[in-house]
Coordinates of C-alpha atoms in Angstrom, one line a residue:
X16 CA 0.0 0.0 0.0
X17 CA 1.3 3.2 -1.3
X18 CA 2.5 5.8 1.8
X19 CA -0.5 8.3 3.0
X20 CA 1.6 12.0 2.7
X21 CA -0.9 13.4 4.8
X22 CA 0.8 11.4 7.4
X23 CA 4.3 12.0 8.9
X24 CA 6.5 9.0 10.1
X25 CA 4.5 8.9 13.5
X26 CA 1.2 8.6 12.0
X27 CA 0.2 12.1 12.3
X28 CA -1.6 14.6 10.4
X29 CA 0.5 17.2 8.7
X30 CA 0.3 19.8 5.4
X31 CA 2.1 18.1 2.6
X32 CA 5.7 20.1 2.3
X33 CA 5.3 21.1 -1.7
X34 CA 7.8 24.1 -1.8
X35 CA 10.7 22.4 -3.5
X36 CA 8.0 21.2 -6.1
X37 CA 7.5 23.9 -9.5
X38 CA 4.3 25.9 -9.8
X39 CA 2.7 24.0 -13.2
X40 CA -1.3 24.2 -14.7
X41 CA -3.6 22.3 -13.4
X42 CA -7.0 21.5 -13.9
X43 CA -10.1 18.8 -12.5
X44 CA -13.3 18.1 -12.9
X45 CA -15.8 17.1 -10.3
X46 CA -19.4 16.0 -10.9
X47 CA -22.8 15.4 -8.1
X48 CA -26.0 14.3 -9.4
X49 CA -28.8 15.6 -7.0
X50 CA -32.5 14.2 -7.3
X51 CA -35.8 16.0 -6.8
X52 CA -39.3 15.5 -7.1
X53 CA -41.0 16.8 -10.1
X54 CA -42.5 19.8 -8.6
X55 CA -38.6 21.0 -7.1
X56 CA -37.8 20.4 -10.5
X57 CA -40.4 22.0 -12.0
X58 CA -39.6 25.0 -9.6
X59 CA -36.0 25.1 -10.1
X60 CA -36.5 25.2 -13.8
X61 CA -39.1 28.2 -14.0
X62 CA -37.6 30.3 -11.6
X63 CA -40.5 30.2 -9.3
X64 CA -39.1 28.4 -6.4
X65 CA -39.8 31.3 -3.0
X66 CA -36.0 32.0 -2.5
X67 CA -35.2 33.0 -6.1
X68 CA -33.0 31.7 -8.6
X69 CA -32.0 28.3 -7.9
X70 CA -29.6 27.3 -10.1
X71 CA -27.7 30.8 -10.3
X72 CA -27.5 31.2 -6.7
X73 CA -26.5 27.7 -6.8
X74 CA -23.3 28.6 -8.9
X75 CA -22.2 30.8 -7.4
X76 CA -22.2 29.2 -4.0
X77 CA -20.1 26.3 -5.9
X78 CA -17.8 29.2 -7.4
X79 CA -17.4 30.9 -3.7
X80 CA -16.9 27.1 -2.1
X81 CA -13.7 26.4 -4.4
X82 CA -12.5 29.7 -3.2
X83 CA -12.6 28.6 -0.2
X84 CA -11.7 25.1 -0.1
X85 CA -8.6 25.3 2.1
X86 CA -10.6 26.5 4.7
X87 CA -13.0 23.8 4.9
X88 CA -10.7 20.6 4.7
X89 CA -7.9 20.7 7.2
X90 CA -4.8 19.6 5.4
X91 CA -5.7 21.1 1.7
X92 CA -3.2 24.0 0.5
X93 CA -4.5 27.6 0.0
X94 CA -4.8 28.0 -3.8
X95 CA -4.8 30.9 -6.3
X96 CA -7.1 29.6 -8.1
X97 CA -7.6 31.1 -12.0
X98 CA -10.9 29.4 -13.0
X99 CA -14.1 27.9 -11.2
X100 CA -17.0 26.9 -13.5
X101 CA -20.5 25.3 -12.4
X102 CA -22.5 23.4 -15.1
X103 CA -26.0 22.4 -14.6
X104 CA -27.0 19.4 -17.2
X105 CA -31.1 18.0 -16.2
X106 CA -31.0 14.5 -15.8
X107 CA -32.6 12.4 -18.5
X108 CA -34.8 9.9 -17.0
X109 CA -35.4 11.5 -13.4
X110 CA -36.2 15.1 -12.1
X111 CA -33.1 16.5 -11.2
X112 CA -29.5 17.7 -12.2
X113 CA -25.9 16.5 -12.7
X114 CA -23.5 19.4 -11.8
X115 CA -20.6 19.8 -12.8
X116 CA -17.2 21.9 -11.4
X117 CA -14.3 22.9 -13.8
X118 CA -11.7 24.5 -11.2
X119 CA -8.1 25.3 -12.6
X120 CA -4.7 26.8 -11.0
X121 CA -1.0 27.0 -12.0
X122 CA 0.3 26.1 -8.1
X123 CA 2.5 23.3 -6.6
X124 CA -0.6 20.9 -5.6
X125 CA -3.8 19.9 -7.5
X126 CA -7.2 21.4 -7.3
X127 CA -9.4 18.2 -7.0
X128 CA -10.2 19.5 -3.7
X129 CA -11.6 22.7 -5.0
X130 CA -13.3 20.8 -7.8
X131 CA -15.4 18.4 -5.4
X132 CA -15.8 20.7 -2.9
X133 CA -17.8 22.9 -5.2
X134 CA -20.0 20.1 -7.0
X135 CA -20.8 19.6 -3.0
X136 CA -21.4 22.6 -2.2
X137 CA -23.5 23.4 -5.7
X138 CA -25.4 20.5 -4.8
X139 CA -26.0 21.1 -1.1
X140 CA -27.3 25.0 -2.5
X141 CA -29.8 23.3 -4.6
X142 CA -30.8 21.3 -1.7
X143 CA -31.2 24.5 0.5
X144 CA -33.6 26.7 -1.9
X145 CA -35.6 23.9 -2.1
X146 CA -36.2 21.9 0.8
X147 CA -39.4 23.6 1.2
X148 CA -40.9 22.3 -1.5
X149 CA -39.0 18.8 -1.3
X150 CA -37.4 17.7 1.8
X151 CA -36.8 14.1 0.2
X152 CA -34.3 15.3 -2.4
X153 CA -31.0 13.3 -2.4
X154 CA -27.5 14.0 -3.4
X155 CA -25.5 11.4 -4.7
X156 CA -22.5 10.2 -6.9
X157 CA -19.8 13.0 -6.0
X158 CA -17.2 11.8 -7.9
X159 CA -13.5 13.4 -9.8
X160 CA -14.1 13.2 -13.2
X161 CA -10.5 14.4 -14.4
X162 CA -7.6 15.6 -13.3
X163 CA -4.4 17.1 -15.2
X164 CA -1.2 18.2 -14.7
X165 CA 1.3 17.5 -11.6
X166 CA 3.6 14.6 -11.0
X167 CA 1.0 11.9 -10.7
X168 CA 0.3 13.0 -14.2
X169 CA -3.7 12.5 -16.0
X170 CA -6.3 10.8 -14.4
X171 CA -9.8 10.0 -16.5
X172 CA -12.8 8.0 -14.6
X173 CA -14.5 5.5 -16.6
X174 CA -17.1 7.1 -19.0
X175 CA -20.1 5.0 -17.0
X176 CA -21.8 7.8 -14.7
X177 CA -23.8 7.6 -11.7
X178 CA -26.3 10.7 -12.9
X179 CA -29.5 8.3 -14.2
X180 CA -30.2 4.8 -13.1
X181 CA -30.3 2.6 -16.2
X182 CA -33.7 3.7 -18.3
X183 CA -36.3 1.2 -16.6
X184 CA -37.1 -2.2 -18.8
X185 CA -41.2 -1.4 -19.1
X186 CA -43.3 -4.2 -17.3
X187 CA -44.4 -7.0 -19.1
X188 CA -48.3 -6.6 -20.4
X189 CA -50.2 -8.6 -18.0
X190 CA -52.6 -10.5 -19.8
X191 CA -56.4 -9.4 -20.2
X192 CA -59.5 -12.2 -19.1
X193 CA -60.4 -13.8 -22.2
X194 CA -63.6 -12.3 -24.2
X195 CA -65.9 -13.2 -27.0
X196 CA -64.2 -11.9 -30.4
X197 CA -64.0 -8.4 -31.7
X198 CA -66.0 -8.5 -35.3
X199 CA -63.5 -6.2 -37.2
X200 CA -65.0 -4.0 -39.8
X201 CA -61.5 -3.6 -42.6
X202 CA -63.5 -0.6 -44.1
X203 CA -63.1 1.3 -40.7
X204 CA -59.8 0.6 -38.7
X205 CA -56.7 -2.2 -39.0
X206 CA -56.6 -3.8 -35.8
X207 CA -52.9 -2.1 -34.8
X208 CA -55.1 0.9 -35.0
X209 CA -57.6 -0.8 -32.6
X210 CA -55.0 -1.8 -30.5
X211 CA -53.5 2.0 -30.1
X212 CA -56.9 3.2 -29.0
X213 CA -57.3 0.6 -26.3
X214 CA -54.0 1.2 -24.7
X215 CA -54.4 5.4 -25.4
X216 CA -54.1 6.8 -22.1
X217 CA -57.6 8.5 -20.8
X218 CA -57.3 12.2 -20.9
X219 CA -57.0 14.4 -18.1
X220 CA -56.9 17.7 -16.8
X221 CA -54.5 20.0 -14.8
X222 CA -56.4 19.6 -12.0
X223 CA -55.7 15.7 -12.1
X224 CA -52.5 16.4 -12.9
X225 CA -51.9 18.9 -10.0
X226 CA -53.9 17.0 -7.7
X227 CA -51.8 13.7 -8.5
X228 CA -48.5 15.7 -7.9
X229 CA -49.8 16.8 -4.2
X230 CA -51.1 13.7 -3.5
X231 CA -47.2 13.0 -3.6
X232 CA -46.0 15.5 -2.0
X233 CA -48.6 14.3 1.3
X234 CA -47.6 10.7 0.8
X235 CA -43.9 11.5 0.6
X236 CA -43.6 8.8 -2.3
X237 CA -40.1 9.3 -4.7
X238 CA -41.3 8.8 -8.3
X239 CA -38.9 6.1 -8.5
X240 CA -39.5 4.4 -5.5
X241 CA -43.2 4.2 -6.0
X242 CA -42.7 3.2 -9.7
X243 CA -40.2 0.6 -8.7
X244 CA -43.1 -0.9 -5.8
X245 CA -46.1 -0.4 -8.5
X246 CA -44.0 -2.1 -11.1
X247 CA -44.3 0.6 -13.7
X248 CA -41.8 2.1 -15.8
X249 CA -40.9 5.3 -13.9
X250 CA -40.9 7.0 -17.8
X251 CA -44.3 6.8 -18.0
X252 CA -44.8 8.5 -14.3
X253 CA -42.3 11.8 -14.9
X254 CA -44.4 12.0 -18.7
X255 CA -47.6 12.4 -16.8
X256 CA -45.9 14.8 -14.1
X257 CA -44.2 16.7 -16.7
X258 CA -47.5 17.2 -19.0
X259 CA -45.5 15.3 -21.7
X260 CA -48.0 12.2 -21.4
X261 CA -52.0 13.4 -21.2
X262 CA -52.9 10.9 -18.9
X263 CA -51.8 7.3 -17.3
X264 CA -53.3 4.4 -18.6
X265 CA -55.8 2.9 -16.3
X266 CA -54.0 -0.5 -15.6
X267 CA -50.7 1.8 -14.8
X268 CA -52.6 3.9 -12.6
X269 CA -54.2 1.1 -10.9
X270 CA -51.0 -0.4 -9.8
X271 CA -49.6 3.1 -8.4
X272 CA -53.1 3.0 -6.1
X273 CA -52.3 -0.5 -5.1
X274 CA -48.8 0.2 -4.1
X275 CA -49.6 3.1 -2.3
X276 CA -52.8 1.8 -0.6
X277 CA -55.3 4.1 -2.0
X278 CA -58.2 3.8 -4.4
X279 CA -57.6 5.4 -8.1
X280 CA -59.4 8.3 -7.5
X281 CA -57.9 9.3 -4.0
X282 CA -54.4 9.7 -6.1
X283 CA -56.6 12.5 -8.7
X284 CA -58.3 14.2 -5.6
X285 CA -61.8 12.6 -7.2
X286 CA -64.8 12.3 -5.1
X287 CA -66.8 9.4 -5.4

């Protein structure tokens, strides 16, 4: 095992010694993926969440946080740092955002410090502005990307990312009870064209919509989690929330009820 140089001879902490080493560029990239309900995300996105700007006040949180790296970890080296850059990409098949921080110096030491410190710090900054409107929100998969420059020399991580679970493999269709057979009329539709309006989700309103999303928020149930316990593809779930799908199909919905313990219409806010 290679020696620790944050440890002396004794086994104690110490500042690494780099004054005999020459000042050269250097540059690395950190990434954290943070996950929010759809209507943090939705509030993030339109500029509506209740403590302003999200993302902006977000960056520069991350930007101030490699600044001041040195005097959040112990052992890490005061920097002049020449470049901090916060990225925000949306996630593709969950609410949320990977972030990424480009930090770069020419000193004695690397700035990987600065770099993951900043992600973090983005991260936690989304987290704070907000947890009022989703307390569950996670942070996960703060990781160096890439590092150049110095003695150790380049340092790539593999291309595989943390920032979206694998896209969901849809349920298989469950059988429907056996029935006398549809008389087809050619002259009218093809039966693929049958089949489409069968499995068409119902159309809904806003209201269901809205009233679907708070029914979340009350229940405290993660689109993924609940997708993953009702068996549905969570695609399906963030299309409805997101007003990209006009409705959930009724054997879809009626899983989500089951899994949550509640009739259909308690999840829509409809009274019987």
């Amino acid at each position: 095992m290679s020696k620790l140089t944050h440890l002396d001879d004794t086994g104690a902490a110490r500042m690494v010694d780099v004054s005999a080493k020459d000042a050269t560029a250097r540059e690395a990239v950190a990434e954290a993926i943070i996950v929010l309900s759809a209507q943090a995300f939705d509030a993030a996105n339109s500029g509506t969440a209740k403590k302003g700007d999200v993302l902006a006040t977000a960056r520069i949180a991350g930007i101030m946080a490699a600044k001041k790296t040195s005097e959040l970890i112990p052992l890490c080296h005061p920097l002049p740092i020449s470049k901090a850059e916060i990225h925000f990409v949306p996630l593709e098949t969950q609410p949320g955002y990977r972030i990424t921080a480009t930090v770069k110096t020419v000193s004695q030491t690397g700035v990987e410090m600065e770099a993951l410190t900043a992600a973090s710090v983005a991260a936690l900054t989304i987290y704070d502005m907000l947890k009022a409107v989703d307390k569950g929100a996670h942070i996960e998969g703060v990781r160096l990307i890439s590092k150049t420059g110095g003695k150790s020399g380049s340092y790539h991580a593999p291309r595989e990312s943390t920032q979206d679970a694998p896209k969901p493999t849809p349920a298989p269709r469950r059988s429907a009870p056996s029935a006398s057979p549809l008389k087809l009329n050619p002259k009218r539709a093809s039966p693929a064209a049958l089949m489409s309006e069968v499995s068409a989700p119902r159309p809904t309103t806003t209201l269901d919509r809205e009233a679907f999303r708070s029914f979340m928020v009350d229940h405290r149930l993660r689109a993924t989690d609940w997708a993953k316990k009702a068996d549905v593809p969570v695609s399906q779930l963030y299309a409805f929330l997101t007003g990209r799908a006009r409705g959930l199909p009724a054997d879809l919905a009626e899983r989500l009820a089951s899994a949550a313990g509640v009739r259909v219409d308690d999840m829509f806010g409809r009274k019987k």
